[in-house]
CSV table of C-alpha atoms and ligand atoms in Angstrom, one decimal:
chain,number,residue,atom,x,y,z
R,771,UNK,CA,0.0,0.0,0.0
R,772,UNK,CA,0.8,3.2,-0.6
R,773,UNK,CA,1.5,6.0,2.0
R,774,UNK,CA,-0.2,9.2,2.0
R,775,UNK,CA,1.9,10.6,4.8
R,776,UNK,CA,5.7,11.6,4.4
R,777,UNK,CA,7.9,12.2,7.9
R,778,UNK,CA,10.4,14.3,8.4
R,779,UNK,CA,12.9,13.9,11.3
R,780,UNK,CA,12.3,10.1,11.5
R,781,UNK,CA,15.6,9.7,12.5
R,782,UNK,CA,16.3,11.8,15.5
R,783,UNK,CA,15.6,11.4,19.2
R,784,UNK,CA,11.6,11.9,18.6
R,785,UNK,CA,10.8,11.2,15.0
R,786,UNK,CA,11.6,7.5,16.6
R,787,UNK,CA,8.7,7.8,18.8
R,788,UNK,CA,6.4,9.3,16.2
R,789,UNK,CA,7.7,6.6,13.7
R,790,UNK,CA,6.2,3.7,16.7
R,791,UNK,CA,3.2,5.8,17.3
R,792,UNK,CA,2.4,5.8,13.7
R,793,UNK,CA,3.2,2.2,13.7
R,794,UNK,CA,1.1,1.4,16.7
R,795,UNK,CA,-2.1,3.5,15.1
R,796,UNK,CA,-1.3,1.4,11.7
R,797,UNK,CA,-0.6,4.9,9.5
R,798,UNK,CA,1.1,3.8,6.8
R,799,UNK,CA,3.8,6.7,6.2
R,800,UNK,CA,7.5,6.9,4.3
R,801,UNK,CA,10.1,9.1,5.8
R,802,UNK,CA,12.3,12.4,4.2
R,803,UNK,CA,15.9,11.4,5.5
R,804,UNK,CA,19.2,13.0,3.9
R,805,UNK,CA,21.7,10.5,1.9
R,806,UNK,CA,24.1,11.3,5.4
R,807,UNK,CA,21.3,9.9,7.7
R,808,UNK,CA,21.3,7.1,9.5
R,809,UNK,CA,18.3,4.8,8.4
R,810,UNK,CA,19.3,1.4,9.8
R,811,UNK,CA,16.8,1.2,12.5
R,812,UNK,CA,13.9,2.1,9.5
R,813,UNK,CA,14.8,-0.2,7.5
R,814,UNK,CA,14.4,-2.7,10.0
R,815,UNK,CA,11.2,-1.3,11.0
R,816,UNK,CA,10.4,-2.0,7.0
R,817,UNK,CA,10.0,1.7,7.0
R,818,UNK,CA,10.2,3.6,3.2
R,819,UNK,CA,12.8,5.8,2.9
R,820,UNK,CA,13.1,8.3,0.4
R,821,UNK,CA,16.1,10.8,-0.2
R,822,UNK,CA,16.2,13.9,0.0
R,823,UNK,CA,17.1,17.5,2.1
R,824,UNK,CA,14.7,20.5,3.5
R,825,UNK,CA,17.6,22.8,2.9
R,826,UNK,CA,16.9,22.1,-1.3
R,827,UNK,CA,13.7,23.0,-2.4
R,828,UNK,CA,14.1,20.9,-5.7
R,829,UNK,CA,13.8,17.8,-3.9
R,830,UNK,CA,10.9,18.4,-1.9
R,831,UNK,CA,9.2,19.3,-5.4
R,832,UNK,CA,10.3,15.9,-6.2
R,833,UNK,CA,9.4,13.8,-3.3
R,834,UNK,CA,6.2,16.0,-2.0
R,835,UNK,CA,3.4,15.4,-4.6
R,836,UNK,CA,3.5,11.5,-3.7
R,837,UNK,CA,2.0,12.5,-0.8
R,838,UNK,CA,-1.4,14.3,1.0
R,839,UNK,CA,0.0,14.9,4.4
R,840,UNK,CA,3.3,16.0,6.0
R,841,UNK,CA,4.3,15.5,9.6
R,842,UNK,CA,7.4,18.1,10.0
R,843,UNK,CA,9.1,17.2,13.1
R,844,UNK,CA,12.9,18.1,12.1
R,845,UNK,CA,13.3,20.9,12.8
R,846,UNK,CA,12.0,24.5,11.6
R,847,UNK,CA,14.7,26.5,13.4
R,848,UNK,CA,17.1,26.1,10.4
R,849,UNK,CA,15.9,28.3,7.6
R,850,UNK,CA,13.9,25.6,5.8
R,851,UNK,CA,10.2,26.2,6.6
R,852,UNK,CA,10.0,28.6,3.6
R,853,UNK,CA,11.2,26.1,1.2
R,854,UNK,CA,9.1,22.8,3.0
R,855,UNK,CA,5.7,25.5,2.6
R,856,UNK,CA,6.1,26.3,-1.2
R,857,UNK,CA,7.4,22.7,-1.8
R,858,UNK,CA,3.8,21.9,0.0
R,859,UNK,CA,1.7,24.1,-1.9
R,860,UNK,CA,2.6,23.4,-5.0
R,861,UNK,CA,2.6,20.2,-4.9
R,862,UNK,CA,-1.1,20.1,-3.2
R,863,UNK,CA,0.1,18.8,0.0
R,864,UNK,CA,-2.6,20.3,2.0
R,865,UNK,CA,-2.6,19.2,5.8
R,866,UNK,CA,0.9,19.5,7.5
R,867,UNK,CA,1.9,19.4,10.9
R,868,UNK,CA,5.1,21.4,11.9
R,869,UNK,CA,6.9,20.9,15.3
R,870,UNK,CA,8.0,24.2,16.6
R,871,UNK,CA,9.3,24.9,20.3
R,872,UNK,CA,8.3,27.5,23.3
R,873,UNK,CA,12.1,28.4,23.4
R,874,UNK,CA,11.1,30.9,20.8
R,875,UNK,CA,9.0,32.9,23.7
R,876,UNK,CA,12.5,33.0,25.3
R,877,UNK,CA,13.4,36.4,26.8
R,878,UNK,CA,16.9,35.7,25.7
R,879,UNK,CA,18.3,36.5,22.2
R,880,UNK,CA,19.0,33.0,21.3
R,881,UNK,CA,20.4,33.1,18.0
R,882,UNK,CA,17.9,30.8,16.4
R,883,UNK,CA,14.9,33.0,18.1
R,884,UNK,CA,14.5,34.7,14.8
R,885,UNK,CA,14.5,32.2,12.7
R,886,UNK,CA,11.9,30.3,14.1
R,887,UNK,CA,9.5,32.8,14.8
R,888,UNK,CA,9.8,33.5,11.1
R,889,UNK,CA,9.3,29.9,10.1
R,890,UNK,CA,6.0,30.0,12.4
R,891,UNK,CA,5.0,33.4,10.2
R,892,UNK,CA,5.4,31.7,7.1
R,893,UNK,CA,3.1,29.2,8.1
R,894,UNK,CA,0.5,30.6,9.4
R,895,UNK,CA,0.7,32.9,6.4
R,896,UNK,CA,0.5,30.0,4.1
R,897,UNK,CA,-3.4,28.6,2.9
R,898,UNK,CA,-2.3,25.0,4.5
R,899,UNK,CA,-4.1,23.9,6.7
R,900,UNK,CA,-1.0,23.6,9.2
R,901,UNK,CA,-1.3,22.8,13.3
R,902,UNK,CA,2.0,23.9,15.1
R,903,UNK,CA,3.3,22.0,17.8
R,904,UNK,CA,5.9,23.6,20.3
R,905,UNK,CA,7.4,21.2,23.1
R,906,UNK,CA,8.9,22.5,25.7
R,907,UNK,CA,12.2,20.6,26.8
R,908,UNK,CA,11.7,17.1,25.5
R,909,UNK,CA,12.9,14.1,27.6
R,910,UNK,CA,12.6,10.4,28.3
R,911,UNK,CA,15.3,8.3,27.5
R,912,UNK,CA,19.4,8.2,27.9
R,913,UNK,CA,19.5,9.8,24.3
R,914,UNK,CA,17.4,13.1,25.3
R,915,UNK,CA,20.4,15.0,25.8
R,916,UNK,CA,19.0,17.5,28.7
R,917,UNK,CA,17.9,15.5,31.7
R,918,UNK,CA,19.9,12.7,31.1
R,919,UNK,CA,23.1,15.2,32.2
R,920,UNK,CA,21.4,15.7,35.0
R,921,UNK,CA,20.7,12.1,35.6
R,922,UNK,CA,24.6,11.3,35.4
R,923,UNK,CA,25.5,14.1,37.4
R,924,UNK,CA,22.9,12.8,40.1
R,925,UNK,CA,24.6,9.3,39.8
R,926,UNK,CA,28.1,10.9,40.1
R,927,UNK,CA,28.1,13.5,42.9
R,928,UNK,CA,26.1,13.7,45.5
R,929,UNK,CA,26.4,17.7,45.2
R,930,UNK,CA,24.2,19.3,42.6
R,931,UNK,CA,25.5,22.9,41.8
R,932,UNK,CA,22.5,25.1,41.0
R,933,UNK,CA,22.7,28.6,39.8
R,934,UNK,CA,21.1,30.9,41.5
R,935,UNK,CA,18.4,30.0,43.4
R,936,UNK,CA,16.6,27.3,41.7
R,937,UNK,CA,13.4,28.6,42.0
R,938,UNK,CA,12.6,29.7,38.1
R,939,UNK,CA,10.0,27.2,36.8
R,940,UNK,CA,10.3,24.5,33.7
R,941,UNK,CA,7.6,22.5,32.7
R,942,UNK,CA,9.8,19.1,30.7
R,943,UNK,CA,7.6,17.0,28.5
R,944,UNK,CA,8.1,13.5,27.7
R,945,UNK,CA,9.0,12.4,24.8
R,946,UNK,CA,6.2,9.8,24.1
R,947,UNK,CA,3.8,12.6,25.1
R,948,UNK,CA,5.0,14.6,22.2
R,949,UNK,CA,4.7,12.1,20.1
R,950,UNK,CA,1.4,11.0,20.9
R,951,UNK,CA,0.7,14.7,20.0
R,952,UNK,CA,1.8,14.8,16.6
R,953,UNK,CA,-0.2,11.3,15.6
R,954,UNK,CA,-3.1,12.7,17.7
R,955,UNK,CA,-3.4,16.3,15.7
R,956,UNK,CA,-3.1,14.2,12.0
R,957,UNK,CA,-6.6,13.5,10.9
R,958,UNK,CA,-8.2,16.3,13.4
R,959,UNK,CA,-10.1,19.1,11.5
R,960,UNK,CA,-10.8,21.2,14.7
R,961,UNK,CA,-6.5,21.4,15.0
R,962,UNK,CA,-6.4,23.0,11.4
R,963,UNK,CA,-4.8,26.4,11.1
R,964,UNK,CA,-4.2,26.2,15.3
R,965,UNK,CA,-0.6,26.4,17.4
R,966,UNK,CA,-0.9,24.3,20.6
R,967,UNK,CA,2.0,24.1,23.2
R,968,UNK,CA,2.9,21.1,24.3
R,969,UNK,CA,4.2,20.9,27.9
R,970,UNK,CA,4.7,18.4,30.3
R,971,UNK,CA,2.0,17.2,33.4
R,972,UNK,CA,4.0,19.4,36.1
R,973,UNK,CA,5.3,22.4,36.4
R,974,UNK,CA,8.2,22.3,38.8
R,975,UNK,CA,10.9,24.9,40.5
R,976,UNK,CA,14.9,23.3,39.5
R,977,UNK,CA,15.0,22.7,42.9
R,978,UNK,CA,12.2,20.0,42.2
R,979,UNK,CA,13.2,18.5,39.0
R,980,UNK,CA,16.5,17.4,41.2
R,981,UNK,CA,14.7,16.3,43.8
R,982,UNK,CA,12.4,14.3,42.1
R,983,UNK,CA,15.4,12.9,39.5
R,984,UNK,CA,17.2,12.2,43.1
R,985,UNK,CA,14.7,10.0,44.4
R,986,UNK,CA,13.9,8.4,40.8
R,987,UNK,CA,17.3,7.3,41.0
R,988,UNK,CA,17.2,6.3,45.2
R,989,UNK,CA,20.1,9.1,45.2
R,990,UNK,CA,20.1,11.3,48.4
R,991,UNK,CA,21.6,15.2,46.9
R,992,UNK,CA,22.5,18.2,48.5
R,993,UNK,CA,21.9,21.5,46.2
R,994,UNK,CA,24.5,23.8,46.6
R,995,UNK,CA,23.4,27.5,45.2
R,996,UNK,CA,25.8,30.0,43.7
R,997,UNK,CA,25.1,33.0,42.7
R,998,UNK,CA,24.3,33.6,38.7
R,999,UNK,CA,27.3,35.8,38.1
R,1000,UNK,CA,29.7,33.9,39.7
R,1001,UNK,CA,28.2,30.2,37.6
R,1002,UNK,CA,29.2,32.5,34.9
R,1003,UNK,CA,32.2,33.8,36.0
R,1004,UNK,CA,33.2,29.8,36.6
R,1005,UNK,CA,32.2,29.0,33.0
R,1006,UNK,CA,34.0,32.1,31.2
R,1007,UNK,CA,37.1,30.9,33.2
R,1008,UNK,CA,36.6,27.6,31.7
R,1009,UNK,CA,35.7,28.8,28.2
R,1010,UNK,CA,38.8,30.9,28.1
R,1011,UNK,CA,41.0,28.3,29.4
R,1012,UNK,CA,39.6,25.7,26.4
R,1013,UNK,CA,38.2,24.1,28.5
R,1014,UNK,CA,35.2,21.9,27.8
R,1015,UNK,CA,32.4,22.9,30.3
R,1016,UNK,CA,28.9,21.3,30.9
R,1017,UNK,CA,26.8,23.8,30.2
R,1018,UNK,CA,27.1,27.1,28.3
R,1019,UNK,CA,26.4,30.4,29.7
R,1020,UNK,CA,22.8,30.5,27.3
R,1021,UNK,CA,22.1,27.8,29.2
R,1022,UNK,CA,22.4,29.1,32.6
R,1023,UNK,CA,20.4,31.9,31.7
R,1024,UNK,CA,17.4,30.1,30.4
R,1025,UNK,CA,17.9,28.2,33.6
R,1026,UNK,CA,17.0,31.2,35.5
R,1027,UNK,CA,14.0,32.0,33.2
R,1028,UNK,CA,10.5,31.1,33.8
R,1029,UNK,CA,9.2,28.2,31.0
R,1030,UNK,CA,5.7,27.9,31.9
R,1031,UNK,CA,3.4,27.0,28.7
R,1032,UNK,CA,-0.1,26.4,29.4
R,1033,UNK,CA,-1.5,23.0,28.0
R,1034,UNK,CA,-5.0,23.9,27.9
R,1035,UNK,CA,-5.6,24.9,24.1
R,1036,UNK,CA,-4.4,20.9,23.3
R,1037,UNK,CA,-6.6,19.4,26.1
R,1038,UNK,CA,-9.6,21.0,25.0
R,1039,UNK,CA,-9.0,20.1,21.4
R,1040,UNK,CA,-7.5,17.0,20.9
R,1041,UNK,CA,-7.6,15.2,24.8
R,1042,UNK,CA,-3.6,15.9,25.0
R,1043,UNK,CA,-3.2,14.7,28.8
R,1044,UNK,CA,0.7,14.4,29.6
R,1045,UNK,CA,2.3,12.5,32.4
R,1046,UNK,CA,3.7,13.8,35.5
R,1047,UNK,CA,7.9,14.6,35.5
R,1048,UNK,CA,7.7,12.3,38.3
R,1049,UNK,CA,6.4,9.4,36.0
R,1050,UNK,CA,8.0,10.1,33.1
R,1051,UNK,CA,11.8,10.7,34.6
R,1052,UNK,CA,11.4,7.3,36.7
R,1053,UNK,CA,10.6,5.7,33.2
R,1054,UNK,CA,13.7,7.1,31.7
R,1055,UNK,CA,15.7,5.9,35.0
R,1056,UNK,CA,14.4,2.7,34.1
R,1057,UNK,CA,16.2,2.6,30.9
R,1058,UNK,CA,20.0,3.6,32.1
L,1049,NAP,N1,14.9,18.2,22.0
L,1049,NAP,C1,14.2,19.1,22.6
L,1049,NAP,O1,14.3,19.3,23.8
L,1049,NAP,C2,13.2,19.9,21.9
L,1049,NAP,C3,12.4,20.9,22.6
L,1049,NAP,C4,11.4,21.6,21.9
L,1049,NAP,C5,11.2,21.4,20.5
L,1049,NAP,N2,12.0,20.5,19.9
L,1049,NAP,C6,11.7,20.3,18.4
L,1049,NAP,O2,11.3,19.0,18.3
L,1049,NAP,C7,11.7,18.5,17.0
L,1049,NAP,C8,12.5,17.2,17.2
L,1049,NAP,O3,13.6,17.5,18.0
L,1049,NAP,P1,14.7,16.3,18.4
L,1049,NAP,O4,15.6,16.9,19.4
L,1049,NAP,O5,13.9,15.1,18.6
L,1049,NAP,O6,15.4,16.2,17.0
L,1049,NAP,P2,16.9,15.6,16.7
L,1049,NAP,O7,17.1,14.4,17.5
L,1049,NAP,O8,17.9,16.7,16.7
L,1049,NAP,O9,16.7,15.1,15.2
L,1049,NAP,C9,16.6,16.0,14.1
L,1049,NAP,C10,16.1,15.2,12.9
L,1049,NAP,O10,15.9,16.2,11.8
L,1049,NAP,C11,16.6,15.7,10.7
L,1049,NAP,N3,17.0,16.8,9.9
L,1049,NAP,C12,17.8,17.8,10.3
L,1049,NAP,N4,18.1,18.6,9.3
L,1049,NAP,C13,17.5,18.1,8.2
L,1049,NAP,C14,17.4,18.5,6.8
L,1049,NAP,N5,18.0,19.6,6.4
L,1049,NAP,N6,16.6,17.7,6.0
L,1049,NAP,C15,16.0,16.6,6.4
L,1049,NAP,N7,16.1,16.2,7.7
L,1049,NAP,C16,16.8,16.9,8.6
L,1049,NAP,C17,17.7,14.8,11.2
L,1049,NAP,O11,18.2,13.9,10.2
L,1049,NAP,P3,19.7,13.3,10.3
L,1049,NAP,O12,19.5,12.0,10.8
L,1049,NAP,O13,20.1,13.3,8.8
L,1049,NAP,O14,20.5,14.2,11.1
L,1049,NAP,C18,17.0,14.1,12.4
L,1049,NAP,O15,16.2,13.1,11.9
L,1049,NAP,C19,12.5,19.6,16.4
L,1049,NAP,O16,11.7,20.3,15.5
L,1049,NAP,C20,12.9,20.4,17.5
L,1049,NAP,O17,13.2,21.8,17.2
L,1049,NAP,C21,13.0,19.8,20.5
């Protein structure tokens, strides 16, 4: 059979999860990759793969009209979502679902704040009928990259240095949430032309996501608070010395920045119901 539904991003840390979710729901589906990705683990999944690159338009207009749908989930903070929407309209792909992030209602000037909240204007601009999805920090397994530092540090040291005082709030979602998300939106008219946020089940102080990583891991921590400026101060002396440190001053400061995204919009619309960080980090401990 077949597939009227081309993936993006199949290979990365959630376009796996989509790729079961759409497996699970029995979607049939092919996924974008780029002749450098690694496509071993679709292959064995007896996944479709077809070549090709979001950064050149002239194969999108080749691979796109095969299909009625696209679910975008590499990323749009890149440059490319001007090329994926023209590819999209003119080859009638109607219906396309683009995952986007709340880092772009950071306060910060994050480089790729720009051009993402262009990508999101191009979109909405466009006559698809597009949903946006933005996750907020995506975890749930040893290859999230974010929590899983945490996790190790946890497991190493029972001294967690926190910047500042920890009390700035974050709201991690879990990675099969956000994938149950993107299948869930697919074939639902009343998410057409919408942008949902897509947070996690709690919203918690830094203070609490150690605490609750701690006891997910039977760990007993002490947090040990220093001031912002002099974290910095520690990681410009590093920096300056080469040497390689494990976090970057961008990420201190969106450390000590509120990331609260209400969830409501999705509830009401599609049922989206994520679970607590307390559930979802004990399932990720599971898997170290
Ligand atoms: N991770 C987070 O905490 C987080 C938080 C909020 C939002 N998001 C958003 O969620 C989405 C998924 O994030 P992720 O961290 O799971 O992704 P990821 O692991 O970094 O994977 C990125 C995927 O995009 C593909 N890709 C990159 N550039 C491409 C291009 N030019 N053409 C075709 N494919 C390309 C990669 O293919 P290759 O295998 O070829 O590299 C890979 O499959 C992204 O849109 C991201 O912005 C992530």
């Amino acid at each position: 059979m077949s597939a009227d539904v081309l993936l993006t991003g199949a290979t990365g840390f959630t376009g796996g999860f989509v790729c079961q979710q759409l497996l699970e729901r029995g979607i049939p589906f092919d996924c974008l990759v780029r002749p450098s990705s690694q496509t071993e683990k679709l292959k064995n999944l007896n996944l479709k793969v077809v070549e090709g690159d979001l950064d050149d338009i002239e194969s999108l207009r080749r691979i796109f009209p095969s299909y009625k749908a696209l679910l975008n989930v590499a990323s749009i903070g890149f440059g490319a979502a001007p090329n994926i929407v023209t590819a999209c309209q003119s080859s009638g792909i109607k219906r396309a679902i683009f995952v986007s992030t709340t880092a772009l209602f950071t306060q910060l000037n994050a480089k790729s704040k720009a051009i993402r909240q262009a990508a999101e204007e191009v979109i909405r601009s466009s006559e698809l009928d597009y949903t946006i999805l933005r996750p907020t920090m995506i975890y749930g397994t040893p290859s999230d990259r974010n929590m899983i530092r945490l996790l190790r540090l946890i497991q190493r040291s029972p001294i967690i240095p926190v910047p500042g005082s920890g009390t700035s709030l974050q709201q991690p979602v879990h990675v099969e949430d956000v994938a149950w998300a993107i299948c869930a939106v697919l074939d639902n008219p009343n998410t057409y032309r919408r942008e949902y946020n897509i947070s996690g089940g709690q919203v918690l102080s830094y203070n609490e996501v150690v605490q609750i990583a701690s006891q997910a891991l039977d760990k007993k921590t002490l947090l040990w608070h220093i001031p912002v400026n002099q974290f910095m101060g520690l990681i410009q002396l590093g920096n300056s010395l080469s040497l390689k440190m494990p976090v970057s001053s961008e990420q201190i400061l969106r450390l000590n920045e509120d990331k609260v995204f209400d969830h409501k919009a999705a509830k009401a619309d599609f049922n989206y119901s994520p679970r607590s960080f307390a559930e979802g980090i004990t399932q990720e401990v599971a898997l170290l």
